[in-house]
Amino acid sequence: MLSRPQKFGQRMRELSSGYAFAEIRAVREELARPTDSTEAERAKLQDPRGFAAPLVTSALSAGGVFYLGRCIGIARCGHQAHQPRNLVLGVCVAVPYFAVIACTTTYYKYADVLDSVLCPADGDTNLARRLRALGLRLAPSETSTFLLRYTIRHIDGIVAVAERGPGDASPEYFGSRGFVGGPGPSRAPARASDAEGATAEGSARSL
């Protein structure tokens, strides 16, 4: 039994709100003139596996609709098979069909790529922060909630690190919070050396 894709409604609202167009335009500009992205992010955004399949299936489907429109013209309007008006009818049916199907299905597929770049699993990036800030103004409620949860989770991690201090934050802690890299140099050795210096100074004064 066929069922509607789980995020179909959300993706359509992203298209109608302008969120999708704003994000794709920003991605195009970044790919043309990279400023914030890494090589891995650009490779992911340009990977044909993220958008090629829906374009191919939409083109094949539109080809079938082209011939279907011509058949309707022959059956219902008295067209001859090779008359120009019959060909025009097929084009007038197939081109809008392709435009609608290709845009919706290709974005539905590519939106997963955008989500993985906006909210990377291996740590926040400059590009992700910029795209999230751009999208939050236009995103529908489900998408804005997804983006805000990711942002708040990383802010909470930064605050926790600040409260614990750099000497108390272990690399495992940073890895579990999704930060790229680790904490700064630990201050524990410095504290030990300071204690040893103070003990030596006290002994010298007693002598």
Coordinates of N, CA and C in Angstrom, one line a residue:
M1 N 0.9 -1.2 0.0 CA 0.0 0.0 0.0 C 0.9 1.2 0.0
L2 N 0.6 2.2 -0.9 CA 1.4 3.4 -1.0 C 1.0 4.4 0.1
S3 N 1.9 5.1 0.6 CA 1.7 6.1 1.7 C 2.4 7.4 1.4
R4 N 2.0 8.5 1.9 CA 2.6 9.7 1.7 C 3.9 9.8 2.5
P5 N 5.0 10.3 1.9 CA 6.3 10.4 2.6 C 6.1 11.2 3.9
Q6 N 6.9 10.8 4.9 CA 6.7 11.3 6.3 C 6.8 12.8 6.4
K7 N 7.7 13.4 5.7 CA 8.0 14.9 5.8 C 7.4 15.7 4.6
F8 N 6.5 15.1 3.9 CA 6.0 15.8 2.7 C 5.4 17.1 3.0
G9 N 4.5 17.1 4.0 CA 3.9 18.4 4.4 C 4.9 19.4 4.8
Q10 N 5.8 19.0 5.6 CA 6.9 20.0 6.1 C 7.7 20.5 4.9
R11 N 8.1 19.7 4.0 CA 8.8 20.2 2.9 C 8.0 21.1 2.0
M12 N 6.8 20.8 1.8 CA 5.9 21.7 1.0 C 5.8 23.1 1.7
R13 N 5.7 23.1 3.0 CA 5.6 24.4 3.7 C 6.9 25.1 3.7
E14 N 8.0 24.4 3.6 CA 9.3 25.1 3.4 C 9.4 25.7 2.1
L15 N 8.8 25.1 1.0 CA 8.8 25.7 -0.3 C 7.9 26.9 -0.3
S16 N 6.7 26.8 0.3 CA 5.8 27.9 0.2 C 6.2 29.1 1.1
S17 N 6.9 28.9 2.1 CA 7.3 30.0 3.0 C 8.5 30.8 2.5
G18 N 9.2 30.2 1.5 CA 10.4 30.9 1.0 C 11.7 30.4 1.6
Y19 N 11.6 29.5 2.6 CA 12.7 29.0 3.3 C 13.6 28.2 2.3
A20 N 13.0 27.3 1.5 CA 13.8 26.5 0.6 C 14.6 27.3 -0.4
F21 N 13.9 28.3 -1.0 CA 14.6 29.2 -2.0 C 15.7 30.0 -1.3
A22 N 15.5 30.5 -0.1 CA 16.6 31.3 0.5 C 17.8 30.4 0.8
E23 N 17.5 29.2 1.3 CA 18.7 28.3 1.6 C 19.4 27.9 0.4
I24 N 18.7 27.5 -0.7 CA 19.3 27.0 -1.9 C 20.1 28.2 -2.6
R25 N 19.5 29.4 -2.5 CA 20.3 30.5 -3.1 C 21.6 30.8 -2.3
A26 N 21.5 30.7 -1.0 CA 22.7 30.9 -0.1 C 23.7 29.8 -0.4
V27 N 23.3 28.6 -0.6 CA 24.2 27.5 -1.0 C 24.8 27.7 -2.3
R28 N 24.1 28.1 -3.3 CA 24.6 28.4 -4.6 C 25.7 29.5 -4.5
E29 N 25.4 30.6 -3.8 CA 26.4 31.6 -3.6 C 27.7 31.1 -2.9
E30 N 27.5 30.3 -1.9 CA 28.6 29.7 -1.2 C 29.5 28.8 -2.1
L31 N 28.8 28.0 -2.9 CA 29.6 27.1 -3.8 C 30.3 27.9 -4.9
A32 N 29.7 29.0 -5.3 CA 30.3 29.9 -6.3 C 31.5 30.6 -5.8
R33 N 31.4 31.2 -4.6 CA 32.4 31.9 -3.9 C 32.5 31.5 -2.5
P34 N 33.3 30.4 -2.2 CA 33.3 29.9 -0.8 C 33.9 30.9 0.2
T35 N 33.2 31.1 1.3 CA 33.7 31.9 2.4 C 33.7 31.2 3.7
D36 N 32.7 30.5 4.0 CA 32.6 29.8 5.3 C 32.6 28.3 5.3
S37 N 32.5 27.7 4.1 CA 32.4 26.2 4.0 C 33.7 25.6 4.0
T38 N 33.7 24.3 4.4 CA 34.9 23.4 4.3 C 34.8 22.6 3.0
E39 N 35.8 22.0 2.7 CA 35.8 21.2 1.5 C 34.8 20.0 1.6
A40 N 34.7 19.4 2.8 CA 33.8 18.3 3.0 C 32.3 18.8 2.8
E41 N 32.0 20.0 3.3 CA 30.7 20.5 3.2 C 30.4 20.8 1.7
R42 N 31.3 21.4 1.0 CA 31.0 21.6 -0.5 C 30.9 20.4 -1.2
A43 N 31.6 19.3 -0.9 CA 31.5 18.0 -1.6 C 30.1 17.5 -1.3
K44 N 29.6 17.6 -0.1 CA 28.3 17.0 0.2 C 27.2 17.8 -0.5
L45 N 27.3 19.1 -0.5 CA 26.3 19.9 -1.2 C 26.2 19.7 -2.7
Q46 N 27.4 19.4 -3.3 CA 27.4 19.2 -4.7 C 27.3 17.7 -5.2
D47 N 27.1 16.8 -4.3 CA 27.1 15.4 -4.6 C 25.8 15.1 -5.4
P48 N 25.9 14.6 -6.6 CA 24.7 14.3 -7.4 C 23.7 13.3 -6.8
R49 N 24.2 12.5 -5.9 CA 23.3 11.6 -5.2 C 22.3 12.2 -4.4
G50 N 22.5 13.5 -4.1 CA 21.5 14.2 -3.3 C 20.4 14.8 -4.1
F51 N 20.4 14.8 -5.4 CA 19.4 15.5 -6.2 C 19.2 14.9 -7.6
A52 N 20.0 14.0 -8.1 CA 19.9 13.6 -9.5 C 18.8 12.6 -9.7
A53 N 18.5 11.7 -8.8 CA 17.5 10.7 -9.0 C 16.1 11.3 -9.3
P54 N 15.7 12.2 -8.4 CA 14.3 12.8 -8.7 C 14.3 13.5 -10.1
L55 N 15.3 14.2 -10.5 CA 15.3 14.8 -11.8 C 15.1 13.8 -12.9
V56 N 15.8 12.7 -12.8 CA 15.7 11.7 -13.9 C 14.3 11.1 -13.9
T57 N 13.8 10.7 -12.8 CA 12.5 10.1 -12.7 C 11.4 11.1 -13.2
S58 N 11.6 12.4 -12.8 CA 10.6 13.4 -13.3 C 10.7 13.6 -14.8
A59 N 11.9 13.5 -15.4 CA 12.0 13.7 -16.8 C 11.3 12.5 -17.5
L60 N 11.5 11.3 -17.0 CA 10.9 10.1 -17.6 C 9.4 10.2 -17.5
S61 N 8.9 10.6 -16.3 CA 7.5 10.7 -16.1 C 6.9 11.7 -17.0
A62 N 7.6 12.9 -17.2 CA 7.1 13.9 -18.1 C 7.0 13.4 -19.6
G63 N 8.0 12.6 -19.9 CA 7.9 12.0 -21.3 C 6.6 11.2 -21.5
G64 N 6.3 10.4 -20.5 CA 5.0 9.7 -20.6 C 3.8 10.6 -20.6
V65 N 3.8 11.7 -19.9 CA 2.7 12.6 -19.9 C 2.6 13.3 -21.2
F66 N 3.7 13.6 -21.9 CA 3.7 14.2 -23.2 C 2.9 13.4 -24.2
Y67 N 3.2 12.1 -24.2 CA 2.5 11.2 -25.1 C 1.0 11.0 -24.7
L68 N 0.8 11.0 -23.4 CA -0.6 10.9 -22.9 C -1.4 12.1 -23.3
G69 N -0.8 13.3 -23.2 CA -1.5 14.5 -23.7 C -1.8 14.4 -25.2
R70 N -0.9 13.9 -26.0 CA -1.1 13.8 -27.4 C -2.2 12.8 -27.7
C71 N -2.3 11.7 -26.9 CA -3.3 10.7 -27.1 C -4.7 11.3 -26.8
I72 N -4.8 12.1 -25.8 CA -6.0 12.7 -25.4 C -6.5 13.7 -26.5
G73 N -5.5 14.4 -27.1 CA -5.8 15.3 -28.2 C -6.4 14.5 -29.4
I74 N -5.8 13.4 -29.7 CA -6.3 12.6 -30.8 C -7.6 12.0 -30.5
A75 N -7.8 11.5 -29.3 CA -9.1 10.9 -29.0 C -10.3 11.8 -28.8
R76 N -10.0 13.0 -28.2 CA -11.0 13.9 -27.8 C -11.2 15.1 -28.6
C77 N -10.1 15.5 -29.3 CA -10.1 16.8 -30.0 C -9.9 16.6 -31.5
G78 N -9.9 15.4 -32.0 CA -9.8 15.1 -33.4 C -8.4 15.5 -34.0
H79 N -7.4 15.5 -33.2 CA -6.0 15.8 -33.8 C -5.5 14.6 -34.6
Q80 N -4.7 14.9 -35.6 CA -3.9 13.9 -36.3 C -2.6 13.7 -35.5
A81 N -2.0 12.5 -35.6 CA -0.9 12.1 -34.7 C 0.3 13.0 -34.9
H82 N 0.6 13.5 -36.1 CA 1.8 14.3 -36.3 C 1.5 15.8 -36.6
Q83 N 0.3 16.2 -36.3 CA 0.0 17.6 -36.5 C 0.7 18.5 -35.5
P84 N 1.1 19.7 -35.9 CA 1.8 20.6 -35.0 C 1.0 20.8 -33.7
R85 N -0.3 21.0 -33.9 CA -1.1 21.3 -32.7 C -1.2 20.2 -31.7
N86 N -1.0 18.9 -32.2 CA -1.0 17.8 -31.3 C 0.3 17.8 -30.5
L87 N 1.4 18.1 -31.2 CA 2.7 18.2 -30.5 C 2.7 19.3 -29.5
V88 N 2.1 20.4 -29.9 CA 2.0 21.6 -28.9 C 1.2 21.2 -27.7
L89 N 0.1 20.5 -27.9 CA -0.7 20.0 -26.8 C 0.1 19.2 -25.8
G90 N 0.9 18.2 -26.4 CA 1.7 17.4 -25.5 C 2.8 18.2 -24.7
V91 N 3.4 19.2 -25.4 CA 4.4 20.0 -24.7 C 3.7 20.9 -23.6
C92 N 2.5 21.4 -23.9 CA 1.8 22.3 -23.0 C 1.4 21.5 -21.7
V93 N 1.2 20.2 -21.9 CA 0.9 19.4 -20.7 C 2.1 18.9 -20.0
A94 N 3.1 18.5 -20.7 CA 4.3 17.9 -20.1 C 5.2 18.9 -19.4
V95 N 5.4 20.1 -20.0 CA 6.4 21.0 -19.4 C 5.9 21.5 -18.0
P96 N 4.7 22.0 -17.8 CA 4.3 22.3 -16.4 C 4.3 21.1 -15.5
Y97 N 3.9 20.0 -16.0 CA 4.0 18.8 -15.1 C 5.4 18.5 -14.7
F98 N 6.4 18.6 -15.6 CA 7.8 18.4 -15.2 C 8.3 19.4 -14.2
A99 N 7.9 20.7 -14.4 CA 8.4 21.8 -13.5 C 7.9 21.5 -12.1
V100 N 6.6 21.2 -12.0 CA 6.0 21.0 -10.6 C 6.6 19.7 -10.0
I101 N 6.6 18.6 -10.7 CA 7.1 17.4 -10.1 C 8.6 17.4 -9.8
A102 N 9.4 18.0 -10.7 CA 10.8 18.0 -10.5 C 11.2 18.9 -9.4
C103 N 10.5 20.1 -9.2 CA 10.9 21.0 -8.1 C 10.5 20.4 -6.8
T104 N 9.4 19.8 -6.7 CA 8.9 19.3 -5.4 C 9.7 18.0 -5.0
T105 N 9.9 17.1 -5.9 CA 10.6 15.8 -5.5 C 12.1 16.0 -5.4
T106 N 12.7 16.9 -6.2 CA 14.1 17.2 -6.0 C 14.4 17.9 -4.7
Y107 N 13.5 18.9 -4.4 CA 13.8 19.5 -3.1 C 13.5 18.6 -1.9
Y108 N 12.5 17.7 -2.0 CA 12.3 16.7 -1.0 C 13.5 15.9 -0.7
K109 N 14.2 15.5 -1.8 CA 15.4 14.7 -1.6 C 16.6 15.5 -1.1
Y110 N 16.7 16.7 -1.7 CA 17.9 17.6 -1.3 C 17.7 18.2 0.1
A111 N 16.5 18.3 0.6 CA 16.3 18.8 1.9 C 17.0 18.0 3.0
D112 N 17.2 16.7 2.8 CA 17.9 15.9 3.8 C 19.4 16.3 3.8
V113 N 19.9 16.6 2.6 CA 21.3 17.1 2.5 C 21.4 18.4 3.2
L114 N 20.5 19.3 3.0 CA 20.5 20.6 3.7 C 20.5 20.5 5.2
D115 N 19.6 19.6 5.7 CA 19.5 19.3 7.1 C 20.8 18.9 7.7
S116 N 21.5 18.0 7.0 CA 22.8 17.5 7.5 C 23.9 18.5 7.5
V117 N 23.7 19.5 6.7 CA 24.7 20.6 6.6 C 24.4 21.7 7.7
L118 N 23.1 22.0 7.8 CA 22.7 23.0 8.8 C 22.9 22.5 10.2
C119 N 22.7 21.2 10.5 CA 22.8 20.6 11.8 C 23.8 19.4 11.7
P120 N 25.1 19.7 11.5 CA 26.0 18.5 11.4 C 26.1 17.7 12.6
A121 N 26.2 16.4 12.5 CA 26.3 15.5 13.6 C 27.7 15.6 14.3
D122 N 28.7 15.9 13.5 CA 30.1 15.9 14.0 C 30.6 17.3 14.5
G123 N 29.7 18.2 14.8 CA 30.1 19.5 15.4 C 29.6 20.6 14.5
D124 N 29.3 21.8 15.2 CA 28.8 23.0 14.5 C 29.9 23.6 13.7
T125 N 29.5 24.3 12.6 CA 30.5 24.9 11.7 C 30.0 26.3 11.4
N126 N 30.9 27.1 10.8 CA 30.5 28.5 10.4 C 29.4 28.6 9.4
L127 N 29.5 27.7 8.4 CA 28.5 27.6 7.4 C 27.1 27.2 8.0
A128 N 27.1 26.2 8.9 CA 25.9 25.8 9.5 C 25.2 26.9 10.3
R129 N 26.0 27.7 11.0 CA 25.5 28.8 11.8 C 24.9 29.8 10.9
R130 N 25.6 30.2 9.8 CA 25.0 31.2 8.9 C 23.8 30.8 8.3
L131 N 23.7 29.5 7.8 CA 22.5 29.0 7.1 C 21.3 28.9 8.1
R132 N 21.6 28.5 9.3 CA 20.5 28.4 10.3 C 20.0 29.8 10.6
A133 N 20.8 30.8 10.8 CA 20.4 32.2 11.1 C 19.5 32.7 9.9
L134 N 19.9 32.4 8.7 CA 19.1 32.8 7.5 C 17.8 32.1 7.5
G135 N 17.8 30.8 7.8 CA 16.5 30.0 7.6 C 15.5 30.2 8.7
L136 N 16.0 30.6 9.9 CA 15.0 30.7 11.1 C 14.0 31.8 10.8
R137 N 14.3 32.8 10.0 CA 13.3 33.9 9.7 C 12.2 33.4 8.9
L138 N 12.4 32.4 8.1 CA 11.4 31.9 7.1 C 10.9 30.5 7.3
A139 N 11.5 29.8 8.2 CA 11.2 28.3 8.3 C 9.8 28.2 9.0
P140 N 9.1 27.1 8.5 CA 7.8 26.7 9.2 C 8.1 26.2 10.6
S141 N 7.1 25.9 11.3 CA 7.2 25.6 12.8 C 8.1 24.4 13.0
E142 N 7.8 23.3 12.2 CA 8.6 22.1 12.4 C 10.0 22.3 12.2
T143 N 10.4 23.0 11.1 CA 11.8 23.2 10.7 C 12.4 24.1 11.7
S144 N 11.8 25.2 12.1 CA 12.4 26.1 13.1 C 12.6 25.4 14.4
T145 N 11.7 24.5 14.8 CA 11.9 23.8 16.1 C 13.2 22.9 16.0
F146 N 13.3 22.2 14.8 CA 14.5 21.4 14.6 C 15.8 22.2 14.6
L147 N 15.8 23.4 14.0 CA 17.0 24.2 14.0 C 17.3 24.8 15.4
L148 N 16.3 25.2 16.1 CA 16.5 25.8 17.4 C 17.0 24.8 18.4
R149 N 16.4 23.5 18.3 CA 16.9 22.5 19.3 C 18.4 22.2 19.1
Y150 N 18.8 22.2 17.8 CA 20.3 22.0 17.6 C 21.1 23.1 18.1
T151 N 20.6 24.4 17.9 CA 21.4 25.5 18.3 C 21.4 25.6 19.8
I152 N 20.3 25.3 20.5 CA 20.3 25.4 22.0 C 21.2 24.3 22.6
R153 N 21.1 23.1 21.9 CA 22.0 22.0 22.5 C 23.5 22.4 22.4
H154 N 23.9 23.1 21.4 CA 25.3 23.4 21.3 C 25.6 24.6 22.2
I155 N 24.7 25.5 22.4 CA 24.9 26.6 23.4 C 25.0 26.1 24.8
D156 N 24.1 25.1 25.1 CA 24.2 24.5 26.4 C 25.6 23.8 26.6
G157 N 26.1 23.2 25.6 CA 27.4 22.6 25.7 C 28.5 23.6 26.0
I158 N 28.4 24.7 25.3 CA 29.4 25.8 25.5 C 29.4 26.4 26.9
V159 N 28.1 26.6 27.4 CA 28.0 27.1 28.7 C 28.5 26.1 29.8
A160 N 28.3 24.8 29.6 CA 28.7 23.8 30.5 C 30.2 23.8 30.5
V161 N 30.9 23.9 29.4 CA 32.3 24.0 29.3 C 32.9 25.2 30.1
A162 N 32.2 26.3 29.9 CA 32.7 27.5 30.5 C 32.5 27.4 32.0
E163 N 31.5 26.8 32.5 CA 31.3 26.6 33.9 C 32.3 25.6 34.6
R164 N 32.6 24.6 33.8 CA 33.5 23.6 34.4 C 34.9 24.1 34.3
G165 N 35.2 25.0 33.4 CA 36.6 25.4 33.2 C 37.4 24.5 32.3
P166 N 38.4 25.1 31.6 CA 39.1 24.3 30.6 C 39.9 23.2 31.2
G167 N 40.3 23.3 32.5 CA 41.1 22.2 33.1 C 40.3 21.0 33.4
D168 N 38.9 21.2 33.5 CA 38.1 20.1 33.9 C 37.3 19.4 32.7
A169 N 37.5 20.0 31.5 CA 36.8 19.4 30.4 C 37.7 18.5 29.6
S170 N 37.3 17.2 29.6 CA 38.1 16.2 29.0 C 37.8 16.1 27.5
P171 N 38.7 15.5 26.7 CA 38.4 15.3 25.3 C 37.1 14.5 25.1
E172 N 36.9 13.5 26.0 CA 35.7 12.7 25.9 C 34.4 13.5 26.0
Y173 N 34.5 14.5 26.9 CA 33.3 15.4 27.2 C 33.0 16.2 25.9
F174 N 34.1 16.7 25.3 CA 33.9 17.5 24.0 C 33.3 16.6 22.9
G175 N 33.8 15.4 22.8 CA 33.4 14.5 21.8 C 31.9 14.1 22.0
S176 N 31.5 13.9 23.2 CA 30.1 13.6 23.4 C 29.1 14.7 23.2
R177 N 29.6 16.0 23.2 CA 28.8 17.1 22.9 C 28.8 17.5 21.4
G178 N 29.6 16.8 20.6 CA 29.7 17.1 19.2 C 30.5 18.3 18.8
F179 N 31.5 18.6 19.6 CA 32.4 19.7 19.3 C 33.6 19.2 18.5
V180 N 34.0 20.0 17.5 CA 35.2 19.7 16.7 C 36.4 20.1 17.5
G181 N 37.4 19.2 17.6 CA 38.5 19.6 18.4 C 38.3 19.2 19.9
G182 N 39.1 19.7 20.7 CA 39.0 19.5 22.2 C 39.2 20.7 23.0
P183 N 39.3 20.5 24.2 CA 39.6 21.7 25.1 C 41.0 22.2 25.0
G184 N 41.2 23.4 25.6 CA 42.6 23.9 25.6 C 43.5 23.2 26.5
P185 N 44.7 23.6 26.6 CA 45.6 22.9 27.5 C 45.2 22.8 29.0
S186 N 45.3 21.7 29.6 CA 44.8 21.5 30.9 C 45.7 22.4 31.9
R187 N 45.0 22.9 32.9 CA 45.8 23.8 33.9 C 46.2 23.0 35.1
A188 N 45.9 21.7 35.1 CA 46.2 20.9 36.3 C 47.7 20.8 36.5
P189 N 48.6 20.6 35.5 CA 50.0 20.6 35.8 C 50.5 22.0 36.3
A190 N 49.9 23.1 35.8 CA 50.4 24.4 36.3 C 50.0 24.5 37.8
R191 N 48.8 24.0 38.2 CA 48.4 24.1 39.6 C 49.4 23.3 40.4
A192 N 49.8 22.1 40.0 CA 50.7 21.3 40.8 C 52.1 22.0 40.9
S193 N 52.6 22.6 39.8 CA 53.9 23.3 39.9 C 53.8 24.5 40.8
D194 N 52.6 25.2 40.8 CA 52.4 26.4 41.7 C 52.5 25.9 43.2
A195 N 51.8 24.8 43.4 CA 51.8 24.3 44.8 C 53.3 23.9 45.3
E196 N 54.0 23.3 44.4 CA 55.4 22.9 44.7 C 56.3 24.1 45.0
G197 N 56.0 25.2 44.1 CA 56.8 26.4 44.3 C 56.5 27.1 45.6
A198 N 55.2 27.1 46.0 CA 54.8 27.7 47.3 C 55.4 26.9 48.4
T199 N 55.5 25.6 48.4 CA 56.1 24.8 49.5 C 57.6 25.1 49.6
A200 N 58.3 25.2 48.5 CA 59.7 25.5 48.5 C 60.0 26.8 49.1
E201 N 59.1 27.8 48.7 CA 59.3 29.2 49.2 C 59.1 29.2 50.7
G202 N 58.1 28.5 51.2 CA 57.8 28.5 52.6 C 59.0 27.8 53.4
S203 N 59.6 26.8 52.8 CA 60.7 26.2 53.5 C 61.9 27.1 53.6
A204 N 62.2 27.9 52.5 CA 63.3 28.8 52.5 C 63.1 29.9 53.5
R205 N 61.9 30.3 53.7 CA 61.6 31.4 54.7 C 61.8 30.9 56.1
S206 N 61.5 29.6 56.4 CA 61.6 29.1 57.7 C 63.1 28.9 58.0
L207 N 64.0 28.6 57.0 CA 65.4 28.5 57.3 C 66.0 29.9 57.5

